[in-house]
Each structure stands twice: as structure tokens, then as C-alpha cells.
Amino acid sequence: DVAIRPDAMVIPDYRSLLSAGLDRLPQGFVSELVAGSGAEELLASLGQATTPTSHTRAMRDLARAVADEPGRYRRACRALEDAIELSRARARRSYRHVAPAYDAARDRMLLLLPLALVDDARVDCALALELMPSGAYQAASVVSPSRAYACARVVSAECPAWLAAADVLA
């Protein structure tokens, strides 16, 4: 439960990651994703949203704009896949790269796989992996480093280097 199985498949739910989870992805990644399209205005309106309703509406419109352009959507999926593979390669070298976490809402253990989407040297977010009965990992949500830190600390005081408290909580 505390280390990723090296031979197990990771099955990302791109629809969830690039729609409901779009606001949890790094701002730099999303900005690069929508650069040169009409969705840039939607991203700007997201930053100007003042109420939860307007934020939700802006997020939904931005997610639709990304999904409606097949080339842009494929590039986003490939970028996520590349980040996942880079992180899995690091996890194969050291089991401490992945952080176990507890999801109290669903009473289950998860593994937090760090993702570097903007810069390969810096973790931007973590992918929550749930072990499925088939032995594959389902990846349907992204969490910020601060949220990953909070979830991982419930399980153990020992956290991977990418979850250093000074870096995450700053």
C-alpha cells in the first residue's frame, strides 16, 4: 500500500483531469495549454471570478474550450502522460518518491504520484492513484502540493523530499 507496483498500469481519467481538475493543475501549464486560442480570455475571466458560482461557470467554460479543440486536448493528454511516465521512472528508482495518503471521505488508501508539468525539476501537483481490483491504478484527480502534504502526513510523519514542509507550506 505504500509503494507503487512497477508493473501496474496507470490509467489516467483525462476527462476528469482536464475538466473538473483543470483548476488544480498548475497555472503555468494551463496558460501554456490555452495560449494562442480564444480560451485565453476564459482563463483571464477565471482569475477575475469573485463568487463560487462565477468561478464554477468560468471553469466549466474553460474546460469545454480545451475539450472542443481536439489537437489542444491531445497535447494536454500527452503532456500529462509524459509527466506521469517521468514520475513513474523516478518511483522505480526509489519507492520513497511516491507518498501514501489516506482518503477519509471514501475510507481508502491512495498513492500520491508527484507531477512536474511546467518544469521537470519542480513538482507542481500530485496525481492521486487508487489501486483497482484489476491491479491497475486509476488516476482521476490532482491535488496541490499543500493538500498532498496534509493527506500524506495522516499516514506517516516521513514524507518524500518533494513534500518538504518548508517548500510546500511556503
GROMACS .gro file of N, CA, C and O in nm, residues 73-169:
model
  388
   73TYR      N    1  -0.648   1.932  -2.689
   73TYR     CA    2  -0.682   1.830  -2.590
   73TYR      C    3  -0.581   1.715  -2.594
   73TYR      O    4  -0.534   1.669  -2.491
   74ARG      N    5  -0.545   1.671  -2.716
   74ARG     CA    6  -0.445   1.564  -2.730
   74ARG      C    7  -0.310   1.607  -2.675
   74ARG      O    8  -0.241   1.529  -2.610
   75ARG      N    9  -0.271   1.733  -2.701
   75ARG     CA   10  -0.142   1.782  -2.648
   75ARG      C   11  -0.144   1.782  -2.495
   75ARG      O   12  -0.045   1.747  -2.431
   76ALA      N   13  -0.256   1.821  -2.437
   76ALA     CA   14  -0.268   1.821  -2.291
   76ALA      C   15  -0.259   1.678  -2.237
   76ALA      O   16  -0.189   1.653  -2.137
   77CYS      N   17  -0.325   1.585  -2.303
   77CYS     CA   18  -0.320   1.445  -2.260
   77CYS      C   19  -0.178   1.390  -2.270
   77CYS      O   20  -0.131   1.320  -2.179
   78ARG      N   21  -0.109   1.424  -2.379
   78ARG     CA   22   0.030   1.378  -2.396
   78ARG      C   23   0.122   1.438  -2.291
   78ARG      O   24   0.211   1.370  -2.238
   79ALA      N   25   0.101   1.565  -2.258
   79ALA     CA   26   0.184   1.630  -2.156
   79ALA      C   27   0.161   1.563  -2.020
   79ALA      O   28   0.258   1.540  -1.946
   80LEU      N   29   0.038   1.532  -1.988
   80LEU     CA   30   0.009   1.461  -1.863
   80LEU      C   31   0.072   1.322  -1.864
   80LEU      O   32   0.132   1.280  -1.765
   81GLU      N   33   0.059   1.252  -1.975
   81GLU     CA   34   0.116   1.118  -1.987
   81GLU      C   35   0.269   1.122  -1.972
   81GLU      O   36   0.327   1.037  -1.904
   82ASP      N   37   0.334   1.220  -2.034
   82ASP     CA   38   0.479   1.234  -2.021
   82ASP      C   39   0.519   1.259  -1.876
   82ASP      O   40   0.616   1.202  -1.827
   83ALA      N   41   0.445   1.346  -1.807
   83ALA     CA   42   0.475   1.376  -1.667
   83ALA      C   43   0.454   1.252  -1.579
   83ALA      O   44   0.533   1.226  -1.487
   84ILE      N   45   0.352   1.174  -1.610
   84ILE     CA   46   0.326   1.051  -1.534
   84ILE      C   47   0.440   0.952  -1.555
   84ILE      O   48   0.490   0.892  -1.460
   85GLU      N   49   0.483   0.935  -1.679
   85GLU     CA   50   0.591   0.840  -1.708
   85GLU      C   51   0.723   0.883  -1.644
   85GLU      O   52   0.798   0.799  -1.593
   86LEU      N   53   0.752   1.012  -1.645
   86LEU     CA   54   0.874   1.062  -1.580
   86LEU      C   55   0.869   1.032  -1.430
   86LEU      O   56   0.967   0.984  -1.373
   87SER      N   57   0.756   1.056  -1.369
   87SER     CA   58   0.742   1.032  -1.226
   87SER      C   59   0.747   0.882  -1.194
   87SER      O   60   0.806   0.841  -1.094
   88ARG      N   61   0.687   0.800  -1.278
   88ARG     CA   62   0.693   0.655  -1.256
   88ARG      C   63   0.835   0.603  -1.268
   88ARG      O   64   0.876   0.513  -1.194
   89ALA      N   65   0.913   0.660  -1.360
   89ALA     CA   66   1.053   0.619  -1.374
   89ALA      C   67   1.129   0.653  -1.247
   89ALA      O   68   1.211   0.574  -1.199
   90ARG      N   69   1.101   0.770  -1.190
   90ARG     CA   70   1.165   0.808  -1.064
   90ARG      C   71   1.119   0.717  -0.951
   90ARG      O   72   1.198   0.682  -0.863
   91ALA      N   73   0.994   0.677  -0.952
   91ALA     CA   74   0.940   0.587  -0.849
   91ALA      C   75   1.001   0.448  -0.859
   91ALA      O   76   1.018   0.380  -0.757
   92ARG      N   77   1.036   0.405  -0.980
   92ARG     CA   78   1.101   0.275  -0.995
   92ARG      C   79   1.241   0.277  -0.934
   92ARG      O   80   1.290   0.176  -0.885
   93ARG      N   81   1.306   0.393  -0.939
   93ARG     CA   82   1.440   0.405  -0.881
   93ARG      C   83   1.435   0.413  -0.729
   93ARG      O   84   1.528   0.368  -0.661
   94SER      N   85   1.328   0.471  -0.673
   94SER     CA   86   1.314   0.482  -0.529
   94SER      C   87   1.167   0.479  -0.490
   94SER      O   88   1.090   0.565  -0.532
   95TYR      N   89   1.132   0.382  -0.408
   95TYR     CA   90   0.993   0.370  -0.365
   95TYR      C   91   0.949   0.491  -0.283
   95TYR      O   92   0.831   0.519  -0.270
   96ARG      N   93   1.044   0.568  -0.229
   96ARG     CA   94   1.012   0.685  -0.147
   96ARG      C   95   0.965   0.805  -0.229
   96ARG      O   96   0.926   0.905  -0.174
   97HIS      N   97   0.967   0.792  -0.359
   97HIS     CA   98   0.922   0.902  -0.446
   97HIS      C   99   0.770   0.920  -0.438
   97HIS      O  100   0.718   1.029  -0.455
   98VAL      N  101   0.699   0.813  -0.411
   98VAL     CA  102   0.553   0.814  -0.403
   98VAL      C  103   0.513   0.824  -0.256
   98VAL      O  104   0.572   0.760  -0.171
   99ALA      N  105   0.409   0.905  -0.229
   99ALA     CA  106   0.363   0.922  -0.091
   99ALA      C  107   0.230   0.852  -0.071
   99ALA      O  108   0.135   0.875  -0.146
  100PRO      N  109   0.221   0.765   0.030
  100PRO     CA  110   0.090   0.706   0.062
  100PRO      C  111   0.004   0.811   0.131
  100PRO      O  112   0.054   0.897   0.204
  101ALA      N  113  -0.126   0.806   0.106
  101ALA     CA  114  -0.218   0.903   0.165
  101ALA      C  115  -0.348   0.832   0.197
  101ALA      O  116  -0.383   0.730   0.135
  102TYR      N  117  -0.422   0.887   0.291
  102TYR     CA  118  -0.549   0.830   0.331
  102TYR      C  119  -0.662   0.926   0.292
  102TYR      O  120  -0.656   1.044   0.321
  103ASP      N  121  -0.761   0.873   0.224
  103ASP     CA  122  -0.879   0.950   0.186
  103ASP      C  123  -0.990   0.913   0.284
  103ASP      O  124  -1.054   0.807   0.271
  104ALA      N  125  -1.012   0.998   0.384
  104ALA     CA  126  -1.110   0.969   0.488
  104ALA      C  127  -1.253   0.972   0.434
  104ALA      O  128  -1.339   0.897   0.482
  105ALA      N  129  -1.278   1.055   0.335
  105ALA     CA  130  -1.414   1.065   0.280
  105ALA      C  131  -1.460   0.933   0.219
  105ALA      O  132  -1.578   0.898   0.228
  106ARG      N  133  -1.368   0.859   0.160
  106ARG     CA  134  -1.404   0.731   0.097
  106ARG      C  135  -1.341   0.612   0.166
  106ARG      O  136  -1.351   0.500   0.117
  107ASP      N  137  -1.273   0.636   0.281
  107ASP     CA  138  -1.211   0.531   0.361
  107ASP      C  139  -1.124   0.439   0.275
  107ASP      O  140  -1.147   0.319   0.266
  108ARG      N  141  -1.024   0.497   0.212
  108ARG     CA  142  -0.936   0.421   0.125
  108ARG      C  143  -0.796   0.480   0.126
  108ARG      O  144  -0.777   0.597   0.158
  109MET      N  145  -0.700   0.398   0.089
  109MET     CA  146  -0.562   0.443   0.074
  109MET      C  147  -0.539   0.482  -0.071
  109MET      O  148  -0.590   0.420  -0.163
  110LEU      N  149  -0.459   0.586  -0.089
  110LEU     CA  150  -0.420   0.633  -0.220
  110LEU      C  151  -0.268   0.645  -0.224
  110LEU      O  152  -0.204   0.651  -0.119
  111LEU      N  153  -0.215   0.652  -0.342
  111LEU     CA  154  -0.075   0.685  -0.360
  111LEU      C  155  -0.069   0.819  -0.432
  111LEU      O  156  -0.144   0.841  -0.527
  112LEU      N  157   0.015   0.908  -0.385
  112LEU     CA  158   0.031   1.039  -0.447
  112LEU      C  159   0.157   1.038  -0.532
  112LEU      O  160   0.268   1.026  -0.480
  113LEU      N  161   0.138   1.048  -0.661
  113LEU     CA  162   0.247   1.048  -0.757
  113LEU      C  163   0.276   1.192  -0.797
  113LEU      O  164   0.189   1.259  -0.853
  114PRO      N  165   0.394   1.245  -0.764
  114PRO     CA  166   0.422   1.385  -0.797
  114PRO      C  167   0.435   1.407  -0.947
  114PRO      O  168   0.492   1.325  -1.019
  115LEU      N  169   0.380   1.519  -0.993
  115LEU     CA  170   0.387   1.553  -1.135
  115LEU      C  171   0.461   1.686  -1.152
  115LEU      O  172   0.435   1.781  -1.079
  116ALA      N  173   0.549   1.689  -1.250
  116ALA     CA  174   0.620   1.811  -1.287
  116ALA      C  175   0.571   1.848  -1.426
  116ALA      O  176   0.619   1.793  -1.526
  117LEU      N  177   0.475   1.938  -1.433
  117LEU     CA  178   0.413   1.973  -1.561
  117LEU      C  179   0.475   2.095  -1.628
  117LEU      O  180   0.472   2.106  -1.749
  118VAL      N  181   0.527   2.187  -1.550
  118VAL     CA  182   0.583   2.310  -1.605
  118VAL      C  183   0.734   2.298  -1.620
  118VAL      O  184   0.790   2.331  -1.723
  119ASP      N  185   0.800   2.248  -1.517
  119ASP     CA  186   0.945   2.233  -1.514
  119ASP      C  187   0.977   2.095  -1.456
  119ASP      O  188   0.929   2.063  -1.347
  120ASP      N  189   1.054   2.015  -1.527
  120ASP     CA  190   1.084   1.879  -1.481
  120ASP      C  191   1.154   1.874  -1.346
  120ASP      O  192   1.153   1.771  -1.279
  121ALA      N  193   1.214   1.983  -1.303
  121ALA     CA  194   1.287   1.984  -1.177
  121ALA      C  195   1.200   2.023  -1.058
  121ALA      O  196   1.245   2.017  -0.945
  122ARG      N  197   1.075   2.064  -1.082
  122ARG     CA  198   0.990   2.113  -0.973
  122ARG      C  199   0.853   2.046  -0.978
  122ARG      O  200   0.786   2.048  -1.080
  123VAL      N  201   0.812   1.989  -0.865
  123VAL     CA  202   0.681   1.925  -0.856
  123VAL      C  203   0.573   2.032  -0.845
  123VAL      O  204   0.581   2.120  -0.760
  124ASP      N  205   0.474   2.025  -0.934
  124ASP     CA  206   0.367   2.124  -0.938
  124ASP      C  207   0.240   2.076  -0.869
  124ASP      O  208   0.162   2.155  -0.818
  125CYS      N  209   0.216   1.945  -0.874
  125CYS     CA  210   0.095   1.888  -0.818
  125CYS      C  211   0.118   1.738  -0.800
  125CYS      O  212   0.224   1.687  -0.834
  126ALA      N  213   0.019   1.670  -0.744
  126ALA     CA  214   0.031   1.526  -0.726
  126ALA      C  215  -0.093   1.459  -0.783
  126ALA      O  216  -0.205   1.508  -0.769
  127LEU      N  217  -0.072   1.346  -0.845
  127LEU     CA  218  -0.180   1.267  -0.903
  127LEU      C  219  -0.220   1.162  -0.800
  127LEU      O  220  -0.136   1.088  -0.750
  128ALA      N  221  -0.348   1.157  -0.766
  128ALA     CA  222  -0.398   1.060  -0.669
  128ALA      C  223  -0.427   0.929  -0.742
  128ALA      O  224  -0.509   0.925  -0.834
  129LEU      N  225  -0.358   0.823  -0.704
  129LEU     CA  226  -0.373   0.692  -0.766
  129LEU      C  227  -0.448   0.599  -0.673
  129LEU      O  228  -0.411   0.583  -0.557
  130GLU      N  229  -0.551   0.536  -0.725
  130GLU     CA  230  -0.627   0.438  -0.648
  130GLU      C  231  -0.606   0.302  -0.711
  130GLU      O  232  -0.624   0.285  -0.832
  131LEU      N  233  -0.569   0.204  -0.629
  131LEU     CA  234  -0.549   0.068  -0.678
  131LEU      C  235  -0.685   0.004  -0.703
  131LEU      O  236  -0.769  -0.002  -0.614
  132MET      N  237  -0.704  -0.042  -0.823
  132MET     CA  238  -0.830  -0.105  -0.862
  132MET      C  239  -0.819  -0.257  -0.845
  132MET      O  240  -0.708  -0.311  -0.838
  133PRO      N  241  -0.932  -0.327  -0.838
  133PRO     CA  242  -0.927  -0.474  -0.824
  133PRO      C  243  -0.848  -0.543  -0.935
  133PRO      O  244  -0.792  -0.651  -0.914
  134SER      N  245  -0.841  -0.482  -1.053
  134SER     CA  246  -0.767  -0.541  -1.165
  134SER      C  247  -0.616  -0.535  -1.145
  134SER      O  248  -0.541  -0.599  -1.218
  135GLY      N  249  -0.570  -0.455  -1.049
  135GLY     CA  250  -0.427  -0.438  -1.026
  135GLY      C  251  -0.371  -0.313  -1.091
  135GLY      O  252  -0.255  -0.280  -1.073
  136ALA      N  253  -0.453  -0.243  -1.168
  136ALA     CA  254  -0.413  -0.117  -1.231
  136ALA      C  255  -0.446  -0.002  -1.136
  136ALA      O  256  -0.528  -0.017  -1.046
  137TYR      N  257  -0.381   0.110  -1.159
  137TYR     CA  258  -0.409   0.230  -1.081
  137TYR      C  259  -0.497   0.324  -1.162
  137TYR      O  260  -0.467   0.353  -1.278
  138GLN      N  261  -0.605   0.370  -1.101
  138GLN     CA  262  -0.692   0.470  -1.162
  138GLN      C  263  -0.647   0.606  -1.113
  138GLN      O  264  -0.633   0.628  -0.994
  139ALA      N  265  -0.624   0.698  -1.205
  139ALA     CA  266  -0.582   0.834  -1.171
  139ALA      C  267  -0.691   0.929  -1.218
  139ALA      O  268  -0.704   0.956  -1.336
  140ALA      N  269  -0.771   0.979  -1.123
  140ALA     CA  270  -0.884   1.063  -1.160
  140ALA      C  271  -0.879   1.202  -1.101
  140ALA      O  272  -0.959   1.287  -1.136
  141SER      N  273  -0.784   1.227  -1.011
  141SER     CA  274  -0.781   1.361  -0.952
  141SER      C  275  -0.637   1.407  -0.926
  141SER      O  276  -0.545   1.327  -0.914
  142VAL      N  277  -0.625   1.538  -0.921
  142VAL     CA  278  -0.498   1.603  -0.896
  142VAL      C  279  -0.514   1.684  -0.768
  142VAL      O  280  -0.619   1.743  -0.746
  143VAL      N  281  -0.409   1.687  -0.686
  143VAL     CA  282  -0.411   1.769  -0.565
  143VAL      C  283  -0.288   1.859  -0.565
  143VAL      O  284  -0.185   1.827  -0.622
  144SER      N  285  -0.302   1.972  -0.498
  144SER     CA  286  -0.191   2.066  -0.485
  144SER      C  287  -0.086   2.006  -0.390
  144SER      O  288  -0.118   1.917  -0.310
  145PRO      N  289   0.037   2.054  -0.395
  145PRO     CA  290   0.139   2.003  -0.302
  145PRO      C  291   0.100   2.023  -0.156
  145PRO      O  292   0.126   1.936  -0.073
  146SER      N  293   0.036   2.134  -0.122
  146SER     CA  294  -0.003   2.155   0.019
  146SER      C  295  -0.110   2.055   0.062
  146SER      O  296  -0.105   2.002   0.174
  147ARG      N  297  -0.204   2.026  -0.026
  147ARG     CA  298  -0.307   1.926   0.006
  147ARG      C  299  -0.245   1.786   0.012
  147ARG      O  300  -0.281   1.705   0.096
  148ALA      N  301  -0.151   1.757  -0.077
  148ALA     CA  302  -0.081   1.629  -0.075
  148ALA      C  303  -0.006   1.611   0.056
  148ALA      O  304  -0.007   1.504   0.116
  149TYR      N  305   0.057   1.719   0.103
  149TYR     CA  306   0.129   1.714   0.229
  149TYR      C  307   0.033   1.680   0.343
  149TYR      O  308   0.062   1.594   0.426
  150ALA      N  309  -0.081   1.746   0.347
  150ALA     CA  310  -0.179   1.722   0.454
  150ALA      C  311  -0.229   1.578   0.450
  150ALA      O  312  -0.242   1.513   0.555
  151CYS      N  313  -0.257   1.525   0.332
  151CYS     CA  314  -0.306   1.388   0.320
  151CYS      C  315  -0.198   1.285   0.354
  151CYS      O  316  -0.227   1.182   0.415
  152ALA      N  317  -0.075   1.312   0.316
  152ALA     CA  318   0.034   1.218   0.343
  152ALA      C  319   0.073   1.217   0.490
  152ALA      O  320   0.111   1.113   0.544
  153ARG      N  321   0.064   1.331   0.557
  153ARG     CA  322   0.101   1.338   0.699
  153ARG      C  323   0.006   1.257   0.787
  153ARG      O  324   0.043   1.216   0.897
  154VAL      N  325  -0.115   1.232   0.741
  154VAL     CA  326  -0.209   1.149   0.817
  154VAL      C  327  -0.156   1.006   0.827
  154VAL      O  328  -0.172   0.941   0.928
  155VAL      N  329  -0.088   0.961   0.724
  155VAL     CA  330  -0.037   0.825   0.719
  155VAL      C  331   0.098   0.813   0.789
  155VAL      O  332   0.122   0.719   0.864
  156SER      N  333   0.188   0.909   0.766
  156SER     CA  334   0.323   0.898   0.820
  156SER      C  335   0.387   1.035   0.835
  156SER      O  336   0.363   1.125   0.755
  157ALA      N  337   0.469   1.048   0.938
  157ALA     CA  338   0.545   1.171   0.956
  157ALA      C  339   0.660   1.180   0.855
  157ALA      O  340   0.710   1.287   0.827
  158GLU      N  341   0.699   1.065   0.800
  158GLU     CA  342   0.805   1.060   0.699
  158GLU      C  343   0.744   1.091   0.563
  158GLU      O  344   0.658   1.018   0.516
  159CYS      N  345   0.788   1.199   0.500
  159CYS     CA  346   0.737   1.236   0.368
  159CYS      C  347   0.851   1.239   0.267
  159CYS      O  348   0.965   1.266   0.304
  160PRO      N  349   0.820   1.213   0.141
  160PRO     CA  350   0.924   1.223   0.037
  160PRO      C  351   0.979   1.365   0.027
  160PRO      O  352   0.916   1.461   0.073
  161ALA      N  353   1.093   1.379  -0.034
  161ALA     CA  354   1.160   1.509  -0.045
  161ALA      C  355   1.073   1.613  -0.115
  161ALA      O  356   1.078   1.730  -0.080
  162TRP      N  357   0.992   1.574  -0.212
  162TRP     CA  358   0.910   1.670  -0.285
  162TRP      C  359   0.798   1.726  -0.196
  162TRP      O  360   0.735   1.825  -0.233
  163LEU      N  361   0.776   1.666  -0.082
  163LEU     CA  362   0.675   1.714   0.012
  163LEU      C  363   0.739   1.778   0.135
  163LEU      O  364   0.679   1.776   0.243
  164ALA      N  365   0.857   1.835   0.120
  164ALA     CA  366   0.922   1.902   0.232
  164ALA      C  367   0.832   2.015   0.282
  164ALA      O  368   0.785   2.098   0.203
  165ALA      N  369   0.807   2.020   0.411
  165ALA     CA  370   0.713   2.118   0.468
  165ALA      C  371   0.752   2.262   0.435
  165ALA      O  372   0.667   2.345   0.406
  166ALA      N  373   0.881   2.292   0.437
  166ALA     CA  374   0.925   2.429   0.408
  166ALA      C  375   0.890   2.471   0.266
  166ALA      O  376   0.853   2.587   0.242
  167ASP      N  377   0.897   2.378   0.171
  167ASP     CA  378   0.866   2.410   0.032
  167ASP      C  379   0.716   2.412   0.005
  167ASP      O  380   0.666   2.498  -0.066
  168VAL      N  381   0.644   2.318   0.062
  168VAL     CA  382   0.502   2.302   0.035
  168VAL      C  383   0.418   2.407   0.103
  168VAL      O  384   0.325   2.462   0.045
  169LEU      N  385   0.449   2.440   0.226
  169LEU     CA  386   0.367   2.531   0.305
  169LEU      C  387   0.409   2.677   0.290
  169LEU      O  388   0.348   2.765   0.347
   0.00000   0.00000   0.00000
